[in-house]
């Protein structure tokens, strides 16, 4: 896989871990020069990471040389993670980085709204109610005013053919925002920072079957061949876009390149009508910018005279263009084109600039060393005048004349002040969000990531013009296998606290031991560690003293907790007191080879759930793992004995040792063992065992899970608070050891369940009924039957989400399912 990753380098000029300085090769410089002479912007709008048409983005960036953006309403935090354990907010952090790596390859920019991906939504109405329509309109209007697209393109139509409620909502919002962005009465609070903007037109990037179902002939629409080949890159746009799409690894979206034509169709939704070209009638030249005649002339000349073997020859033209550009009034284009120009100048001059620290985690009130280096690998006459780093006491004046190939190296100390902001993902800073992230600073909204906390600026003089090269400060290390690696420098608290678990399960009357890890980020720290819990819970000891002499040390502390009150759940928090300063953050790092390593600082907390387990229940459980869930560990925490099976043969003799056999989520779709061993499992049930099967999809079943007719459908209930009816209240499974009542369906998260069967044999007894608003009742969420002497249970209820979240009612119901064979 690494080989593949480094290949990308050639195309995108950016490593998999962002490097402090990017250099373009001659082909890329040529493309950048064409782009400098093109002034136009296009914005693509959809709902999730992976919705974007990466071929479209690649084409408009590399073929049309336009400023190209992708606005995703969500960060994809409600999906499933195919590469690791992270869920929810942390999965959103991974998906955000995957999108940024995808954009590194296709060259587009990335934007997000504040919307949380709350899971599958059937209607745009539900989506907009949860997100807040005004907030979402504000976010997309904000991006339109900031990014100023000439053209907007939606991935989905507004008529619901995009199926997912988030999809349809993304198109509805884009069309409304298209009209609102130019209205100064809409979101006037934004006008402190941006001007109203009216895009020329908005299109839907239509797919043919949808057009056919709408009775539209695609030949009547504007079409573009996104599969064209680019000689400068040696690849077609669809080959590049496949690499981009492959970055969505947490969704398993590896894609192969296409080498033939790929026509896409565009149906106009609003705006001035166009017949043959999305950008019809839009001047994409420097004519758009008042007084830019001289800049335009210089840049056209640079493009025409560019020599692939000697890029430095056009530097005087580029430097003059840069100086002229600074005189223009149009701030939008001056900022964009200045940044593009600096990158080209740096590459033509063979400049390398670096600023690296010796550690990647820095904390307030601490001092750190930064090594700075600057070199030019060309004969260009260059003077390095000053170097400035954030948090450096004063600038360094150097006024050094550079000699080709000789690095100027200096080392400077910085001091991170007491009030420096932590540098975690900004949208997670406020914690407790529901369906929309809490972001106070308008200027952060739409940004894909938190900016680097430290920058270094190298001020130079080139042909009489002063030019700043500003780069982020990185931590750099050499890995014996991977070679040179860069990590973001982060500012984090002086010390961090992590619990050994997110959820502690207590049996009534039990005393539980809890382990807390404290890690120092700064040296010489003394203080106290306390756990915080509401009244009625006892913690022993009440605190620990800790003392760290060095940074990076970790100590382990054990507390005992129990309760005398009747509350079943509690939130456990931890706090450090260091000379009166209270710290309460934990530190989570996310490392995957395809994204930049991430640091997240959630509040140190864990949930406690107390369960009454006096009555007799099962002891030994066999868990047949499917696509992966955390239920086995949670059952072990309850004191049950659980053996997990992934590949081992499941013989009837083996299974006879267990009271219950559970199939994990999607086991009948993913665990090859089941294609041969299902007969043994049914034999085990016949002999008196209890089998619980969680949800599977019907498309790719390796074996029929059920001894009787059972048809799995796509029925799901996505409203986690949808009303539930108990249709068979007397059934033993709803009565032992717990009497299940409607209260047990309170506090569920994300959804009730999915892929419920919708047809079944008369032997099955349905126990529950539920449905999303406006739909017919679904009775297939929990089906039980006797089979031989045993019990067969099929359930699409999403226990795999509810149990890790500590939902009490879900535990009770699950323990009842486990106990199906006991009271008989
Ligand atoms: Zn989607």
Coordinates of N, CA and C in Angstrom, one line a residue, residues 364-469:
X364 N 0.9 24.9 27.2 CA 1.1 26.3 27.7 C 2.2 26.4 28.8
X365 N 2.8 27.5 28.9 CA 3.8 27.7 29.9 C 5.1 26.9 29.7
X366 N 5.3 26.5 28.4 CA 6.5 25.7 28.2 C 7.4 26.3 27.1
X367 N 8.7 26.0 27.2 CA 9.6 26.5 26.2 C 10.0 25.4 25.2
X368 N 10.2 25.7 24.0 CA 10.5 24.7 23.0 C 11.5 25.2 22.0
X369 N 12.3 24.3 21.4 CA 13.3 24.7 20.4 C 12.7 24.5 19.0
X370 N 13.0 25.4 18.1 CA 12.6 25.2 16.7 C 13.8 25.4 15.8
X371 N 14.0 24.4 15.0 CA 15.1 24.4 14.0 C 14.6 24.9 12.7
X372 N 15.2 26.0 12.2 CA 14.8 26.6 10.9 C 15.9 26.4 9.8
X373 N 15.4 26.1 8.6 CA 16.4 25.9 7.5 C 15.8 26.6 6.3
X374 N 16.7 27.1 5.5 CA 16.3 27.8 4.2 C 17.4 27.6 3.2
X375 N 17.0 27.1 2.0 CA 18.0 26.9 1.0 C 17.4 27.1 -0.4
X376 N 18.2 27.6 -1.3 CA 17.7 27.6 -2.7 C 18.6 26.8 -3.6
X377 N 18.0 25.9 -4.4 CA 18.7 25.0 -5.3 C 18.8 25.6 -6.7
X378 N 18.9 27.0 -6.8 CA 19.1 27.6 -8.1 C 20.0 28.8 -7.9
X379 N 20.4 29.4 -9.0 CA 21.3 30.6 -9.0 C 20.6 31.9 -8.7
X380 N 19.3 31.9 -8.4 CA 18.6 33.1 -8.3 C 19.2 34.0 -7.1
X381 N 19.4 35.3 -7.4 CA 19.9 36.2 -6.3 C 18.9 36.4 -5.3
X382 N 19.1 35.9 -4.1 CA 18.1 35.9 -3.0 C 18.8 36.3 -1.7
X383 N 18.1 37.2 -1.0 CA 18.6 37.6 0.3 C 17.5 37.2 1.3
X384 N 18.0 36.4 2.3 CA 17.1 36.1 3.4 C 17.2 37.2 4.5
X385 N 16.1 38.0 4.6 CA 16.2 39.1 5.5 C 15.9 38.8 6.9
X386 N 14.7 38.3 7.2 CA 14.4 38.0 8.6 C 13.7 36.6 8.7
X387 N 13.7 36.1 9.9 CA 12.8 34.9 10.2 C 12.0 35.2 11.4
X388 N 10.7 34.9 11.3 CA 9.9 35.1 12.5 C 9.1 33.9 12.8
X389 N 9.0 33.5 14.0 CA 8.2 32.3 14.4 C 7.2 32.8 15.4
X390 N 5.9 32.3 15.4 CA 4.9 32.7 16.4 C 5.5 32.3 17.8
X391 N 5.2 33.1 18.8 CA 5.7 32.9 20.1 C 7.2 33.1 20.4
X392 N 7.9 33.6 19.3 CA 9.3 33.9 19.5 C 9.3 35.3 20.1
X393 N 10.2 35.6 21.0 CA 10.2 36.9 21.7 C 10.5 38.0 20.6
X394 N 11.5 37.9 19.8 CA 11.7 38.9 18.8 C 12.1 38.3 17.4
X395 N 12.0 39.1 16.4 CA 12.4 38.6 15.0 C 13.9 38.4 14.9
X396 N 14.3 37.5 14.1 CA 15.7 37.4 13.8 C 16.1 38.1 12.5
X397 N 16.9 39.0 12.6 CA 17.4 39.7 11.4 C 18.6 39.0 10.9
X398 N 18.7 38.6 9.6 CA 19.8 37.9 9.1 C 20.5 38.6 8.0
X399 N 19.7 39.1 7.0 CA 20.2 39.8 5.8 C 21.3 39.0 5.1
X400 N 21.1 37.6 5.0 CA 22.1 36.8 4.4 C 21.8 36.6 2.9
X401 N 22.9 36.7 2.2 CA 22.8 36.4 0.7 C 22.9 34.9 0.5
X402 N 22.0 34.3 -0.2 CA 22.1 32.8 -0.3 C 23.0 32.4 -1.4
X403 N 23.7 31.3 -1.2 CA 24.5 30.6 -2.2 C 23.8 29.3 -2.5
X404 N 23.8 29.1 -3.8 CA 23.1 27.9 -4.3 C 23.5 26.6 -3.6
X405 N 22.5 25.9 -3.0 CA 22.7 24.7 -2.4 C 23.3 24.7 -1.0
X406 N 23.4 25.9 -0.4 CA 23.9 26.0 1.0 C 22.8 26.4 1.9
X407 N 22.5 25.6 2.8 CA 21.4 25.8 3.7 C 21.8 26.8 4.8
X408 N 20.9 27.7 5.1 CA 21.1 28.6 6.2 C 20.2 28.0 7.3
X409 N 20.9 27.6 8.4 CA 20.2 26.9 9.5 C 20.4 27.7 10.8
X410 N 19.2 27.9 11.5 CA 19.3 28.6 12.8 C 18.4 27.9 13.7
X411 N 18.6 28.1 15.0 CA 17.7 27.5 16.0 C 17.2 28.6 16.9
X412 N 15.9 28.5 17.2 CA 15.3 29.6 18.0 C 14.4 28.9 19.1
X413 N 14.3 29.7 20.2 CA 13.4 29.2 21.3 C 12.1 29.9 21.2
X414 N 11.0 29.2 21.5 CA 9.7 29.8 21.6 C 9.2 29.5 23.0
X415 N 8.3 30.4 23.5 CA 7.6 30.1 24.7 C 6.1 30.2 24.5
X416 N 5.5 29.1 24.8 CA 4.0 29.0 24.6 C 3.4 29.7 25.8
X417 N 2.6 30.7 25.6 CA 2.0 31.5 26.7 C 0.9 30.7 27.4
X418 N 0.7 31.1 28.7 CA -0.4 30.5 29.5 C -1.7 30.4 28.8
X419 N -2.1 31.5 28.0 CA -3.5 31.5 27.5 C -3.5 31.0 26.0
X420 N -2.5 30.3 25.6 CA -2.5 29.8 24.2 C -3.7 28.8 24.0
X421 N -4.4 28.8 22.9 CA -5.5 27.9 22.7 C -5.0 26.5 22.4
X422 N -5.8 25.5 22.8 CA -5.5 24.2 22.4 C -5.8 24.0 21.0
X423 N -5.1 23.1 20.3 CA -5.2 23.0 18.8 C -6.0 21.8 18.3
X424 N -7.0 21.4 19.0 CA -7.7 20.2 18.6 C -8.8 20.6 17.5
X425 N -9.4 19.6 16.9 CA -10.5 20.0 15.9 C -11.5 21.0 16.5
X426 N -11.6 22.1 15.9 CA -12.4 23.2 16.5 C -13.8 22.9 16.7
X427 N -14.4 22.0 15.8 CA -15.8 21.7 15.9 C -16.1 20.8 17.1
X428 N -15.1 20.3 17.7 CA -15.3 19.4 18.9 C -15.0 20.1 20.2
X429 N -14.6 21.3 20.1 CA -14.1 22.0 21.3 C -15.2 22.2 22.4
X430 N -16.4 22.5 22.0 CA -17.5 22.8 22.9 C -18.1 21.5 23.5
X431 N -17.7 20.4 23.0 CA -18.2 19.1 23.5 C -19.7 18.9 23.1
X432 N -20.5 18.5 24.1 CA -21.9 18.2 24.0 C -22.8 18.7 22.9
X433 N -22.5 18.4 21.7 CA -23.3 18.8 20.6 C -24.4 17.7 20.4
X434 N -25.5 18.1 19.7 CA -26.5 17.1 19.3 C -26.4 16.9 17.8
X435 N -27.3 17.5 17.0 CA -27.3 17.3 15.6 C -26.6 18.4 14.8
X436 N -25.9 19.3 15.6 CA -25.2 20.4 14.9 C -24.0 20.7 15.8
X437 N -22.8 20.9 15.2 CA -21.6 21.2 16.0 C -21.7 22.6 16.5
X438 N -21.2 22.9 17.7 CA -21.3 24.2 18.3 C -20.0 24.9 18.0
X439 N -20.1 26.0 17.1 CA -18.9 26.7 16.7 C -19.3 28.2 16.9
X440 N -18.5 28.9 17.8 CA -18.9 30.3 18.2 C -18.3 31.3 17.2
X441 N -17.2 31.0 16.6 CA -16.5 32.0 15.8 C -17.0 31.8 14.3
X442 N -17.7 32.8 13.8 CA -18.2 32.7 12.4 C -17.1 32.4 11.4
X443 N -15.9 32.9 11.6 CA -14.8 32.7 10.7 C -14.3 31.3 10.6
X444 N -14.6 30.5 11.7 CA -14.2 29.1 11.6 C -15.2 28.2 10.8
X445 N -16.4 28.7 10.8 CA -17.5 27.9 10.1 C -17.0 27.6 8.7
X446 N -17.2 26.4 8.2 CA -16.9 25.9 6.8 C -15.4 25.5 6.7
X447 N -14.6 25.9 7.7 CA -13.2 25.4 7.5 C -13.1 23.9 7.8
X448 N -12.3 23.3 6.9 CA -12.2 21.8 7.1 C -11.4 21.4 8.3
X449 N -10.5 22.1 8.8 CA -9.7 21.7 9.9 C -9.2 22.9 10.7
X450 N -8.7 22.6 11.9 CA -8.1 23.7 12.7 C -6.8 24.1 12.1
X451 N -6.6 25.4 12.1 CA -5.3 25.8 11.5 C -4.1 25.3 12.3
X452 N -3.0 25.3 11.7 CA -1.8 24.9 12.5 C -1.5 26.0 13.6
X453 N -1.1 25.6 14.8 CA -1.0 26.6 15.8 C 0.3 27.4 15.7
X454 N 1.3 27.0 15.0 CA 2.5 27.7 14.9 C 3.0 27.8 13.4
X455 N 3.4 29.1 13.1 CA 3.9 29.3 11.7 C 5.3 30.0 11.8
X456 N 6.1 29.7 10.8 CA 7.3 30.5 10.7 C 7.3 31.3 9.4
X457 N 7.8 32.5 9.4 CA 7.7 33.3 8.2 C 9.2 33.7 7.8
X458 N 9.6 33.4 6.6 CA 10.9 33.7 6.1 C 10.7 34.9 5.1
X459 N 11.2 36.1 5.5 CA 11.1 37.3 4.6 C 12.3 37.4 3.7
X460 N 12.1 37.4 2.4 CA 13.2 37.4 1.5 C 13.1 38.6 0.6
X461 N 14.2 38.8 -0.1 CA 14.2 39.8 -1.2 C 14.7 39.2 -2.5
X462 N 13.8 39.3 -3.5 CA 14.1 38.6 -4.8 C 13.9 39.7 -5.9
X463 N 14.9 40.0 -6.6 CA 14.9 41.0 -7.7 C 14.2 42.3 -7.1
X464 N 14.7 42.7 -5.9 CA 14.2 44.0 -5.4 C 12.8 44.0 -4.7
X465 N 12.2 42.8 -4.8 CA 10.8 42.7 -4.2 C 10.8 41.9 -2.9
X466 N 10.1 42.4 -1.9 CA 10.1 41.6 -0.7 C 9.0 40.5 -0.7
X467 N 9.4 39.3 -0.5 CA 8.4 38.2 -0.5 C 8.5 37.4 0.7
X468 N 7.3 37.1 1.4 CA 7.3 36.3 2.6 C 6.9 34.8 2.2
X469 N 7.7 33.9 2.7 CA 7.3 32.5 2.6 C 6.9 32.0 4.0

